Amino acid sequence: MNRTNPIGFFDSGIGGLTVVKAVTRIMPNENIVYFGDTARVPYGSKSNETVVEYSLQAANFLLRKNIKLLIVACNTASSVALKELRKFLTVPVIGMIEPGAKMALQESRKGIVGVIGTRATINNKAYTYELKKINPKVKVYEQACPLFVPLAEEGWLDHKVTSMIAKEYLGGLNEKKIDSLILGCTHYPILSDVIQKVVGKNVKLIDSGTPAARLVEDYLNGRQLRNLSVHHGQSEFYVSDVPTKFREVAERFLGKKITHLHKVELDELTNE
Ligand code: DGL
């Protein structure tokens, strides 16, 4: 494995870009290859078996791009497919749940933590399990917010509909007096302004992207795999459906032009 090989990321759509942003902030010289499964988004309302299958396909696609490490930039896939990915892959695999849970416990003052995520992540209780493993006394309240994903994919970041839906979803958590809120879906940081307004400024929003990026940095440093280039890394993006909307929302969110964006045929993922 070479230091200049790219870091691989995958998500069901644009959500994983929140993790890309965190990684490139800390390690701007790393090369990146990203796969967004926009033809099959959302993952969060699908069965565990389907999410495992799609995750393995995405990971194998990225392996063919010679990635040195895989970031599962999707909480749904992290909560149901991490074990399988680690079993079959020859590269290290970093998920979202553990770094997000650790950060929430560091930031929480009263030990009352809210978690929002897709139906799959919430039904699997991935965060409750991880939080209680570290601190059995922590109080955890979870809430699925499935409509946040299409709102983020649509780029409705400051729309009144997004605000109404956020109030509906988050009202119950506000009553529980949570002091920190894990954004347990990588799409949600895209909507963080609206979410913060609804929960109030005293609730700390936890985005797994930054702690996951730090974990990746430590991992690469520890194995002499950090890119030593003094130049900015190359970023390549692949999506499984027409890239127009992806480009628009991604460029707005990342604040830069995306030059290498390609469509992957589903056959290429499914026929190996
Ligand atoms: N962004 C993903 C997550 O973190 C998936 C959302 C979805 O496709 O439902 O869970």
Coordinates of C-alpha atoms and ligand atoms in Angstrom, one line a residue:
M1 CA 0.0 0.0 0.0
N2 CA 1.2 3.4 -1.0
R3 CA 0.9 6.7 0.9
T4 CA -0.5 8.4 -2.2
N5 CA -3.4 5.9 -2.7
P6 CA -6.7 7.6 -2.1
I7 CA -9.0 7.3 0.9
G8 CA -12.4 5.8 -0.1
F9 CA -15.8 7.1 1.1
F10 CA -19.3 5.9 0.4
D11 CA -22.8 6.9 1.3
S12 CA -26.3 6.5 -0.2
G13 CA -26.0 10.0 -1.7
I14 CA -24.6 13.4 -0.8
G15 CA -24.5 12.8 3.0
G16 CA -21.0 11.4 3.1
L17 CA -19.7 14.8 1.8
T18 CA -20.0 16.0 5.3
V19 CA -17.3 13.5 6.2
V20 CA -15.3 14.4 3.1
K21 CA -15.4 18.1 4.3
A22 CA -14.1 17.1 7.7
V23 CA -11.3 14.9 6.3
T24 CA -10.1 17.5 3.8
R25 CA -10.1 20.2 6.5
I26 CA -7.7 18.1 8.6
M27 CA -5.8 16.4 5.7
P28 CA -6.1 18.6 2.6
N29 CA -3.3 16.7 0.8
E30 CA -5.0 13.3 0.8
N31 CA -6.4 12.0 -2.5
I32 CA -10.1 11.1 -2.2
V33 CA -12.5 8.9 -4.0
Y34 CA -16.2 9.1 -3.2
F35 CA -19.1 6.9 -4.2
G36 CA -22.7 8.2 -3.7
D37 CA -25.4 5.6 -4.4
T38 CA -27.9 8.2 -5.7
A39 CA -29.8 5.6 -7.7
R40 CA -30.7 3.7 -4.6
V41 CA -30.9 6.4 -1.9
P42 CA -32.3 6.2 0.8
Y43 CA -30.6 3.3 2.6
G44 CA -32.3 4.1 5.9
S45 CA -35.7 2.6 5.0
K46 CA -34.3 -0.6 3.5
S47 CA -33.7 -3.9 5.2
N48 CA -30.4 -4.8 6.9
E49 CA -29.8 -7.4 4.2
T50 CA -30.2 -4.9 1.4
V51 CA -28.0 -2.3 3.1
V52 CA -25.2 -5.0 3.6
E53 CA -25.4 -6.0 0.0
Y54 CA -25.3 -2.4 -1.3
S55 CA -22.4 -1.6 1.1
L56 CA -20.3 -4.5 -0.1
Q57 CA -20.9 -3.5 -3.7
A58 CA -19.9 0.1 -2.9
A59 CA -16.8 -1.0 -1.0
N60 CA -15.7 -3.4 -3.8
F61 CA -16.1 -0.6 -6.4
L62 CA -13.9 1.6 -4.2
L63 CA -11.3 -1.2 -3.7
R64 CA -10.9 -1.2 -7.5
K65 CA -9.8 2.4 -7.2
N66 CA -7.0 1.2 -5.0
I67 CA -8.1 2.9 -1.8
K68 CA -5.8 2.6 1.2
L69 CA -8.6 2.9 3.8
L70 CA -12.4 2.9 3.6
I71 CA -14.6 5.4 5.5
V72 CA -18.2 4.2 5.7
A73 CA -19.5 7.8 5.5
C74 CA -23.0 6.6 6.2
N75 CA -24.4 5.8 9.7
T76 CA -27.0 3.4 8.3
A77 CA -24.3 1.3 6.6
S78 CA -22.0 1.7 9.7
S79 CA -24.7 0.5 12.0
V80 CA -25.7 -2.6 10.0
A81 CA -22.8 -3.5 7.7
L82 CA -19.5 -2.7 9.5
K83 CA -18.9 -6.3 10.6
E84 CA -19.4 -7.7 7.2
L85 CA -17.2 -5.0 5.6
R86 CA -14.4 -5.7 8.0
K87 CA -14.7 -9.4 7.4
F88 CA -14.4 -9.2 3.6
L89 CA -12.2 -6.2 3.0
T90 CA -8.5 -6.2 2.8
V91 CA -8.2 -2.5 3.8
P92 CA -9.0 -0.9 7.2
V93 CA -12.6 0.2 7.6
I94 CA -13.7 3.2 9.7
G95 CA -17.4 3.7 10.6
M96 CA -19.3 6.6 12.0
I97 CA -20.9 5.3 15.2
E98 CA -18.0 4.9 17.6
P99 CA -16.3 8.3 16.9
G100 CA -19.7 10.1 17.2
A101 CA -20.7 8.3 20.5
K102 CA -17.3 9.1 22.0
M103 CA -17.5 12.8 21.1
A104 CA -21.1 13.0 22.4
L105 CA -20.0 11.7 25.8
Q106 CA -17.0 14.2 25.9
E107 CA -19.3 17.1 25.1
S108 CA -22.4 16.2 27.2
R109 CA -22.6 18.0 30.5
K110 CA -25.5 16.2 32.1
G111 CA -25.3 12.8 30.4
I112 CA -28.6 13.2 28.6
V113 CA -28.0 12.6 24.9
G114 CA -30.4 12.7 22.0
V115 CA -29.7 10.7 18.8
I116 CA -31.4 11.3 15.4
G117 CA -30.9 9.1 12.4
T118 CA -32.6 7.0 9.7
R119 CA -35.1 4.4 10.7
A120 CA -32.5 1.6 10.2
T121 CA -29.9 3.3 12.5
I122 CA -32.5 4.1 15.2
N123 CA -34.2 0.6 15.0
N124 CA -30.8 -1.0 15.3
K125 CA -30.0 1.1 18.4
A126 CA -26.5 1.4 17.2
Y127 CA -25.7 4.6 19.1
T128 CA -27.5 3.6 22.3
Y129 CA -25.4 0.4 22.4
E130 CA -22.1 2.3 21.7
L131 CA -22.9 5.1 24.2
K132 CA -23.9 2.7 27.0
K133 CA -20.8 0.5 26.3
I134 CA -18.7 3.5 27.2
N135 CA -20.9 5.0 29.9
P136 CA -23.7 2.7 31.2
K137 CA -25.2 5.6 33.1
V138 CA -25.9 7.9 30.1
K139 CA -29.5 8.6 29.3
V140 CA -30.2 8.2 25.5
Y141 CA -33.3 9.3 23.6
E142 CA -33.5 8.3 20.0
Q143 CA -35.7 9.7 17.2
A144 CA -35.8 8.6 13.5
C145 CA -36.1 11.6 11.1
P146 CA -36.5 9.9 7.6
L147 CA -37.7 13.0 5.8
F148 CA -34.4 14.8 6.5
V149 CA -32.6 12.8 3.8
P150 CA -34.7 13.8 0.8
L151 CA -34.7 17.4 2.1
A152 CA -30.9 17.4 2.1
E153 CA -30.7 15.7 -1.2
E154 CA -33.1 18.3 -2.6
G155 CA -30.9 21.1 -1.2
W156 CA -33.8 22.5 0.9
L157 CA -31.5 23.8 3.6
D158 CA -33.3 26.9 4.6
H159 CA -36.8 26.1 3.4
K160 CA -39.9 26.6 5.7
V161 CA -41.0 23.0 5.1
T162 CA -37.6 21.8 6.5
S163 CA -38.2 23.9 9.6
M164 CA -41.7 22.6 10.1
I165 CA -40.6 19.0 9.7
A166 CA -37.7 19.6 12.1
K167 CA -40.1 21.0 14.8
E168 CA -42.3 18.0 14.4
Y169 CA -39.5 15.5 14.8
L170 CA -37.5 17.2 17.5
G171 CA -40.2 18.4 19.8
G172 CA -40.1 15.2 21.8
L173 CA -36.4 15.4 22.3
N174 CA -36.6 19.0 23.5
E175 CA -39.0 17.8 26.3
K176 CA -36.4 15.3 27.5
K177 CA -33.9 18.2 28.2
I178 CA -31.1 16.7 26.1
D179 CA -27.8 18.6 26.3
S180 CA -26.2 17.1 23.2
L181 CA -27.7 15.8 20.0
I182 CA -25.9 13.3 17.8
L183 CA -26.6 13.9 14.1
G184 CA -26.6 10.2 13.5
C185 CA -27.0 10.4 9.7
T186 CA -24.3 12.0 7.6
H187 CA -27.0 13.9 5.6
Y188 CA -28.1 15.8 8.7
P189 CA -25.1 18.2 9.2
I190 CA -26.2 19.7 5.9
L191 CA -29.4 20.8 7.8
S192 CA -27.6 21.7 11.0
D193 CA -28.6 25.4 10.9
V194 CA -32.3 24.5 10.9
I195 CA -31.8 21.7 13.5
Q196 CA -29.8 24.0 15.8
K197 CA -32.6 26.6 15.7
V198 CA -35.2 24.1 16.7
V199 CA -33.3 22.5 19.6
G200 CA -31.9 25.8 20.8
K201 CA -28.3 27.0 21.2
N202 CA -27.8 25.2 24.5
V203 CA -27.9 21.8 22.8
K204 CA -24.5 20.8 21.4
L205 CA -24.8 19.2 17.9
I206 CA -22.5 16.3 17.4
D207 CA -21.3 15.6 13.9
S208 CA -19.4 12.3 13.6
G209 CA -17.4 13.6 10.6
T210 CA -14.8 15.4 12.6
P211 CA -14.0 12.7 15.2
A212 CA -14.0 10.1 12.4
A213 CA -11.5 12.3 10.4
R214 CA -9.2 12.4 13.5
L215 CA -9.4 8.7 13.8
V216 CA -8.4 8.3 10.2
E217 CA -5.5 10.7 10.6
D218 CA -4.2 8.7 13.7
Y219 CA -4.6 5.5 11.8
L220 CA -2.7 6.6 8.8
N221 CA 0.0 8.3 10.8
G222 CA 0.4 5.1 12.9
R223 CA 0.9 3.0 9.8
Q224 CA 3.1 5.4 7.8
L225 CA 0.3 5.8 5.3
R226 CA -0.2 9.6 5.4
N227 CA 0.3 11.3 2.1
L228 CA 3.3 13.6 2.4
S229 CA 2.6 15.7 -0.6
V230 CA 2.7 19.5 -0.1
H231 CA -0.1 19.9 -2.7
H232 CA -3.8 19.6 -2.4
G233 CA -5.1 16.1 -3.0
Q234 CA -7.2 15.1 -6.0
S235 CA -10.9 14.3 -5.4
E236 CA -12.9 12.0 -7.6
F237 CA -16.7 11.5 -7.2
Y238 CA -18.8 8.7 -8.6
V239 CA -22.6 8.5 -8.4
S240 CA -25.0 5.8 -9.6
D241 CA -27.6 8.1 -11.1
V242 CA -27.5 11.3 -13.2
P243 CA -25.1 13.7 -11.5
T244 CA -26.8 17.0 -12.1
K245 CA -28.5 17.5 -8.7
F246 CA -25.5 15.9 -6.9
R247 CA -23.2 18.5 -8.5
E248 CA -25.4 21.4 -7.6
V249 CA -25.9 20.5 -3.9
A250 CA -22.3 19.2 -3.4
E251 CA -20.7 22.3 -4.8
R252 CA -22.9 24.5 -2.6
F253 CA -22.1 22.4 0.4
L254 CA -18.3 22.0 -0.2
G255 CA -18.0 25.5 -1.5
K256 CA -15.9 24.5 -4.5
K257 CA -16.2 23.2 -8.0
I258 CA -16.3 19.5 -8.5
T259 CA -14.2 18.7 -11.5
H260 CA -14.1 14.9 -11.6
L261 CA -17.7 13.6 -11.3
H262 CA -18.8 10.4 -13.1
K263 CA -21.8 8.2 -13.3
V264 CA -21.4 4.5 -12.6
E265 CA -23.7 2.0 -14.2
L266 CA -25.5 -0.2 -11.6
D267 CA -24.2 -3.3 -13.6
E268 CA -20.7 -2.2 -12.8
L269 CA -21.6 -2.5 -9.1
T270 CA -23.7 -5.6 -9.2
N271 CA -21.8 -7.8 -11.7
E272 CA -18.4 -8.7 -10.4
Ligands
DGL1 N1 -26.4 9.3 5.0 C1 -26.8 8.1 5.4 C2 -26.7 7.8 6.9 O1 -25.8 8.4 7.5 C3 -27.9 7.4 4.7 C4 -29.2 8.1 4.6 C5 -30.2 7.3 3.8 O2 -29.9 6.9 2.7 O3 -31.3 6.9 4.3 O4 -27.4 7.1 7.5

